[in-house]
PDB file of C-alpha atoms in Angstrom:
ATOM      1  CA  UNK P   1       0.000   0.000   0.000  1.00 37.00           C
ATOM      2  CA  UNK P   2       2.695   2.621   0.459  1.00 38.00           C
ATOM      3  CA  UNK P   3       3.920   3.830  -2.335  1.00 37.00           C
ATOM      4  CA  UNK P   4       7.073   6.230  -2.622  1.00 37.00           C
ATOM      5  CA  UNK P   5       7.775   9.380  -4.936  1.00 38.00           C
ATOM      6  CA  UNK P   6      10.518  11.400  -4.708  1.00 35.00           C
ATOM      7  CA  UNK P   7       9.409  14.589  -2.436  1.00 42.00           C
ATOM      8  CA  UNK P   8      10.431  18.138  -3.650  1.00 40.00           C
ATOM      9  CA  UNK P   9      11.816  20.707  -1.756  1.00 39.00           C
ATOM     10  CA  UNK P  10       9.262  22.246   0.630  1.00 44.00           C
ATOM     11  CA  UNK P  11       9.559  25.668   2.592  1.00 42.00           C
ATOM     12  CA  UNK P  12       9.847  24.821   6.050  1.00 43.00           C
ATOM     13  CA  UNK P  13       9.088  26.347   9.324  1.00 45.00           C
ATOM     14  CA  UNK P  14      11.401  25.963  12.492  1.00 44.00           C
ATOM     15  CA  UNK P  15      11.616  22.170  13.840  1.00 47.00           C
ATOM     16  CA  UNK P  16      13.453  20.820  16.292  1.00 47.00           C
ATOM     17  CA  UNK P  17      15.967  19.931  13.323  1.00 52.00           C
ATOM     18  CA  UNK P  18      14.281  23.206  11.067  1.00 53.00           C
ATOM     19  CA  UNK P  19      12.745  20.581   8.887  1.00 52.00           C
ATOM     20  CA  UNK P  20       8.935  21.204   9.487  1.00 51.00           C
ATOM     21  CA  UNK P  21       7.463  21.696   6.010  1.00 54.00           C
ATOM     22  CA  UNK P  22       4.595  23.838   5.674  1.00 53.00           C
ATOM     23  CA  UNK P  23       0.900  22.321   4.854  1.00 55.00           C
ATOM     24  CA  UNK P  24      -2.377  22.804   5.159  1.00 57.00           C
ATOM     25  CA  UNK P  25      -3.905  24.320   8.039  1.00 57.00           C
ATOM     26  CA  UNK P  26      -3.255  27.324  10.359  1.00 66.00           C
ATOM     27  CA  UNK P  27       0.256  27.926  11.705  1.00 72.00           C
ATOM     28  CA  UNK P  28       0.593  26.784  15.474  1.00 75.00           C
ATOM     29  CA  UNK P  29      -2.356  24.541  14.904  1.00 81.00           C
ATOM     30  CA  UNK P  30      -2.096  21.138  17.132  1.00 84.00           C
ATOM     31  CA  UNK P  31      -1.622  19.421  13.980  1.00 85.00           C
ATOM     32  CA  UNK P  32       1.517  21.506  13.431  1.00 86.00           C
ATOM     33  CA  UNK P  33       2.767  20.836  16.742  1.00 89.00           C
ATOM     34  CA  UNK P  34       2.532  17.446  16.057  1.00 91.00           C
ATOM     35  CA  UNK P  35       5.107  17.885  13.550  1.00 89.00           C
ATOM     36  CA  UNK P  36       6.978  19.617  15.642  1.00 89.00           C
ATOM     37  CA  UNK P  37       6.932  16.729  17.946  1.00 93.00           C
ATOM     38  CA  UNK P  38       7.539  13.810  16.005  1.00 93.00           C
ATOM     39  CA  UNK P  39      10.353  16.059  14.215  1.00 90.00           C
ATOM     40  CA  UNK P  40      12.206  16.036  17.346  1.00 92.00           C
ATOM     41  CA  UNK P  41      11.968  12.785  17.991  1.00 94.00           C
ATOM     42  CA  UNK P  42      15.898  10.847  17.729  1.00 93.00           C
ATOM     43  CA  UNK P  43      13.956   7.480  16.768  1.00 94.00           C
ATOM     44  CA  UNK P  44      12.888   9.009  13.082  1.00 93.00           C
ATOM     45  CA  UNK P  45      15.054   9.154  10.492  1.00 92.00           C
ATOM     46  CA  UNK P  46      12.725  10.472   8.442  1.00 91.00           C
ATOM     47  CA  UNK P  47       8.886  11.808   8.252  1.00 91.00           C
ATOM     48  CA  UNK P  48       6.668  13.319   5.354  1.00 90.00           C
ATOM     49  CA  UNK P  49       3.383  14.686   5.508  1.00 88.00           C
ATOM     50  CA  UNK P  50       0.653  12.422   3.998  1.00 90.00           C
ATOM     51  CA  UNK P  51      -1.418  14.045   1.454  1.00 85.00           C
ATOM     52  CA  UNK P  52      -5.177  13.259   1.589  1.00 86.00           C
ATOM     53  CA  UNK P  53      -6.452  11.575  -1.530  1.00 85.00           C
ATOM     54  CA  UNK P  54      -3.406  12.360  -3.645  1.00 82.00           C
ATOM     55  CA  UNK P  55      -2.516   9.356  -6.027  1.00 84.00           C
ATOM     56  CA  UNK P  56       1.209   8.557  -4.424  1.00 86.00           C
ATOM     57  CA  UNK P  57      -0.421   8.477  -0.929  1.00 90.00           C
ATOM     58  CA  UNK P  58      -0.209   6.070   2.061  1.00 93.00           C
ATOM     59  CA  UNK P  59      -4.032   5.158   2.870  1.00 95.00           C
ATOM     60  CA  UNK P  60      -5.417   2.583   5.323  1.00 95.00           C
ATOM     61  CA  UNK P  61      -8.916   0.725   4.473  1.00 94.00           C
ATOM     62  CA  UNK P  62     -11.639   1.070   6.280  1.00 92.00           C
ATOM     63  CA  UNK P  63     -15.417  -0.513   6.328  1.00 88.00           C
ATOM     64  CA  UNK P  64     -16.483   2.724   4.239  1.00 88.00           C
ATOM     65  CA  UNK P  65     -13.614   4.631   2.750  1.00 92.00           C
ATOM     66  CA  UNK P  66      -9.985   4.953   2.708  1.00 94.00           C
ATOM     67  CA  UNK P  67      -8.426   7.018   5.388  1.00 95.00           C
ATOM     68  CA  UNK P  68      -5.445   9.034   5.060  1.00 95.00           C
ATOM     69  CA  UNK P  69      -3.538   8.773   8.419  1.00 96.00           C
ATOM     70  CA  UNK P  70      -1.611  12.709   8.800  1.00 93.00           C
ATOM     71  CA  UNK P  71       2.313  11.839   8.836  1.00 94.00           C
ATOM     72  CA  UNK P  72       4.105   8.718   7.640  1.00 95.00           C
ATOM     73  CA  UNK P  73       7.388   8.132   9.040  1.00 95.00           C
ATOM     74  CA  UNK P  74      10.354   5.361   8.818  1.00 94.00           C
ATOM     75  CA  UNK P  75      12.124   4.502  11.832  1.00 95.00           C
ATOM     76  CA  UNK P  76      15.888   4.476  12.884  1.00 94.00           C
ATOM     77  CA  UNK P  77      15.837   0.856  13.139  1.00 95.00           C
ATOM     78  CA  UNK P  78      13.350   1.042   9.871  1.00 95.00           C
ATOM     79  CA  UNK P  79      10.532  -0.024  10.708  1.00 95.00           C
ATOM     80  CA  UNK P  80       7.809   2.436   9.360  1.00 96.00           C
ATOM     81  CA  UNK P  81       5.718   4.739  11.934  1.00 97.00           C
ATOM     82  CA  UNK P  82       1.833   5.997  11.083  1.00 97.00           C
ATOM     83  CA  UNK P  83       0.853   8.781  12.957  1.00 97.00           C
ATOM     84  CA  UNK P  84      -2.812  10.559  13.121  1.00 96.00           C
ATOM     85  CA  UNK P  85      -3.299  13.610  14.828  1.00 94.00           C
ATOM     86  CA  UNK P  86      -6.942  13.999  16.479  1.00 92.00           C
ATOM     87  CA  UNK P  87      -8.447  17.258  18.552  1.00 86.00           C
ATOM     88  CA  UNK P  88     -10.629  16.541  21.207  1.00 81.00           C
ATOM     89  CA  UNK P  89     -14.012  17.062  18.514  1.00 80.00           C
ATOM     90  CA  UNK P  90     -12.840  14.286  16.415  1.00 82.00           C
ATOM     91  CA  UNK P  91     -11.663  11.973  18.509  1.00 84.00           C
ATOM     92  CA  UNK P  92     -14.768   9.930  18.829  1.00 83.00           C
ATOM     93  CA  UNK P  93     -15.887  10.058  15.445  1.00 87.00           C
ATOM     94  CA  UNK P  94     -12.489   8.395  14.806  1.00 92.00           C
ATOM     95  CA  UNK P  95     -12.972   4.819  16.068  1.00 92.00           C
ATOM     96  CA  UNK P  96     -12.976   3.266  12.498  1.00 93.00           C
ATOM     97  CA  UNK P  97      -9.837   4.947  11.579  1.00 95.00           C
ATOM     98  CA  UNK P  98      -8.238   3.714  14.920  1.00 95.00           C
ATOM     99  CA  UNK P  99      -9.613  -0.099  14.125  1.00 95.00           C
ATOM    100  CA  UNK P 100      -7.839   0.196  10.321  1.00 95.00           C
ATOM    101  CA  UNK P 101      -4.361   1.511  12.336  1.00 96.00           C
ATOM    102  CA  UNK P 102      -4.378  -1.353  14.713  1.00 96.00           C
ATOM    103  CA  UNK P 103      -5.664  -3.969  12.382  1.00 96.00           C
ATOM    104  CA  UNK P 104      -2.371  -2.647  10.045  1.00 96.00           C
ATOM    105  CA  UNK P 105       0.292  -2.519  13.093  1.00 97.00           C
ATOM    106  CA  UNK P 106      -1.146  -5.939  13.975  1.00 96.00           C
ATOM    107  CA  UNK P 107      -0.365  -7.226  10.527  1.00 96.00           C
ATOM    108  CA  UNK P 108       3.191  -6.017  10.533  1.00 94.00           C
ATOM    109  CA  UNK P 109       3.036  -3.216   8.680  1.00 91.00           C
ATOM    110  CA  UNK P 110       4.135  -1.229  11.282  1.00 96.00           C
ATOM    111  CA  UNK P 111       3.624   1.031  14.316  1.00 97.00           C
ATOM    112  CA  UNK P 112       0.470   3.096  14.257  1.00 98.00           C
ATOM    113  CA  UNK P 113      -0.621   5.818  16.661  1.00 97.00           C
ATOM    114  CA  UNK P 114      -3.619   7.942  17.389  1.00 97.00           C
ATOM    115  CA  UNK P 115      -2.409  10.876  19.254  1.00 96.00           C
ATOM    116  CA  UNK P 116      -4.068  14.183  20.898  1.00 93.00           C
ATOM    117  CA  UNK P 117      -2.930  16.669  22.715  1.00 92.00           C
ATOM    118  CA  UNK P 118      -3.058  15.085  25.459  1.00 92.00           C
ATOM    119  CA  UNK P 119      -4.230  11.450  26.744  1.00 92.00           C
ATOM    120  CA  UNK P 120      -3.376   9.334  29.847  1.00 91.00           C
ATOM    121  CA  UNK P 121      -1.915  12.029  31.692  1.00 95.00           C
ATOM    122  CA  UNK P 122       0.816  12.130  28.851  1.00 95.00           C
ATOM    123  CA  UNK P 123       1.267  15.308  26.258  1.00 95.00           C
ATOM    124  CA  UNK P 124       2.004  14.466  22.280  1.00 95.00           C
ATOM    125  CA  UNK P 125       5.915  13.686  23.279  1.00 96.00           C
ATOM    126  CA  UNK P 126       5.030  11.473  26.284  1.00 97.00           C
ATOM    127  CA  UNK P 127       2.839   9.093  23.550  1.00 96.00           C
ATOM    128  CA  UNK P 128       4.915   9.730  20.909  1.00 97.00           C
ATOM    129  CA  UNK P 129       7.892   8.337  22.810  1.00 96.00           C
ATOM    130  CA  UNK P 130       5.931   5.738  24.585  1.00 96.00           C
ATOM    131  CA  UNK P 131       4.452   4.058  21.705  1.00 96.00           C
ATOM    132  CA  UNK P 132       8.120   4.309  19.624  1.00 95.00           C
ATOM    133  CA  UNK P 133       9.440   2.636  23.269  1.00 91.00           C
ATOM    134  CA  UNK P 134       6.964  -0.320  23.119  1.00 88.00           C
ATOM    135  CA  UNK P 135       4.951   1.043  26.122  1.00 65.00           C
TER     136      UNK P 135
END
């Protein structure tokens, strides 16, 4: 299902290692800060952000549509890393998008994470780093 293009040069906004390329939605949005986040994470060796519905895209299936998880990352160790970013509104309308993540991870394809801004008493780093950990 993944399938790899060669990315061109995007303007960038300041990341932990200035590589935070600009997208859609507003600047300091909690999506953004995700970026920001898994950007400055030592574990990734690299990250792009997934493009809804574009034809070179990394979708998941689910029981009505395809979603599009928000990031797609590979791994120091390479394993690949999904990540979806979810505000507080959509988290609950999300549960068929988490099923699809977990039903992937579980099939080897990889590590898949739901994140918000903040769950379990942890911020985005906290569950970033936990799930990368194996916790």
């Amino acid at each position: 299902m993944i399938v790899t293009q060669r990315a061109r040069p995007q303007p960038c906004r300041t990341g932990a290692r200035g590589r935070v390329p600009d997208f859609d939605g507003k600047a300091g949005s909690e999506e953004e800060r995700c970026a920001q986040v898994l950007d400055s994470l030592g574990e990734v060796r690299w990250w792009l952000r997934n493009i809804p519905r574009h034809g070179a895209s990394f979708w998941l299936p689910t029981a009505h549509q395809r979603f599009y998880p928000d990031f797609v990352a590979e791994l120091t160790d390479g394993r690949k890393f999904v990540l979806e970013y979810k505000g507080e509104q959509g988290w609950t309308d999300a549960e068929l998008d988490r099923v699809a993540g977990r039903t992937w991870e579980r099939a080897g394809g990889g590590l898949f994470l739901m994140v918000r801004e903040r769950a379990d008493g942890l911020e985005m780093v906290g569950q970033l780093t936990k799930k990368l950990r194996g916790g």
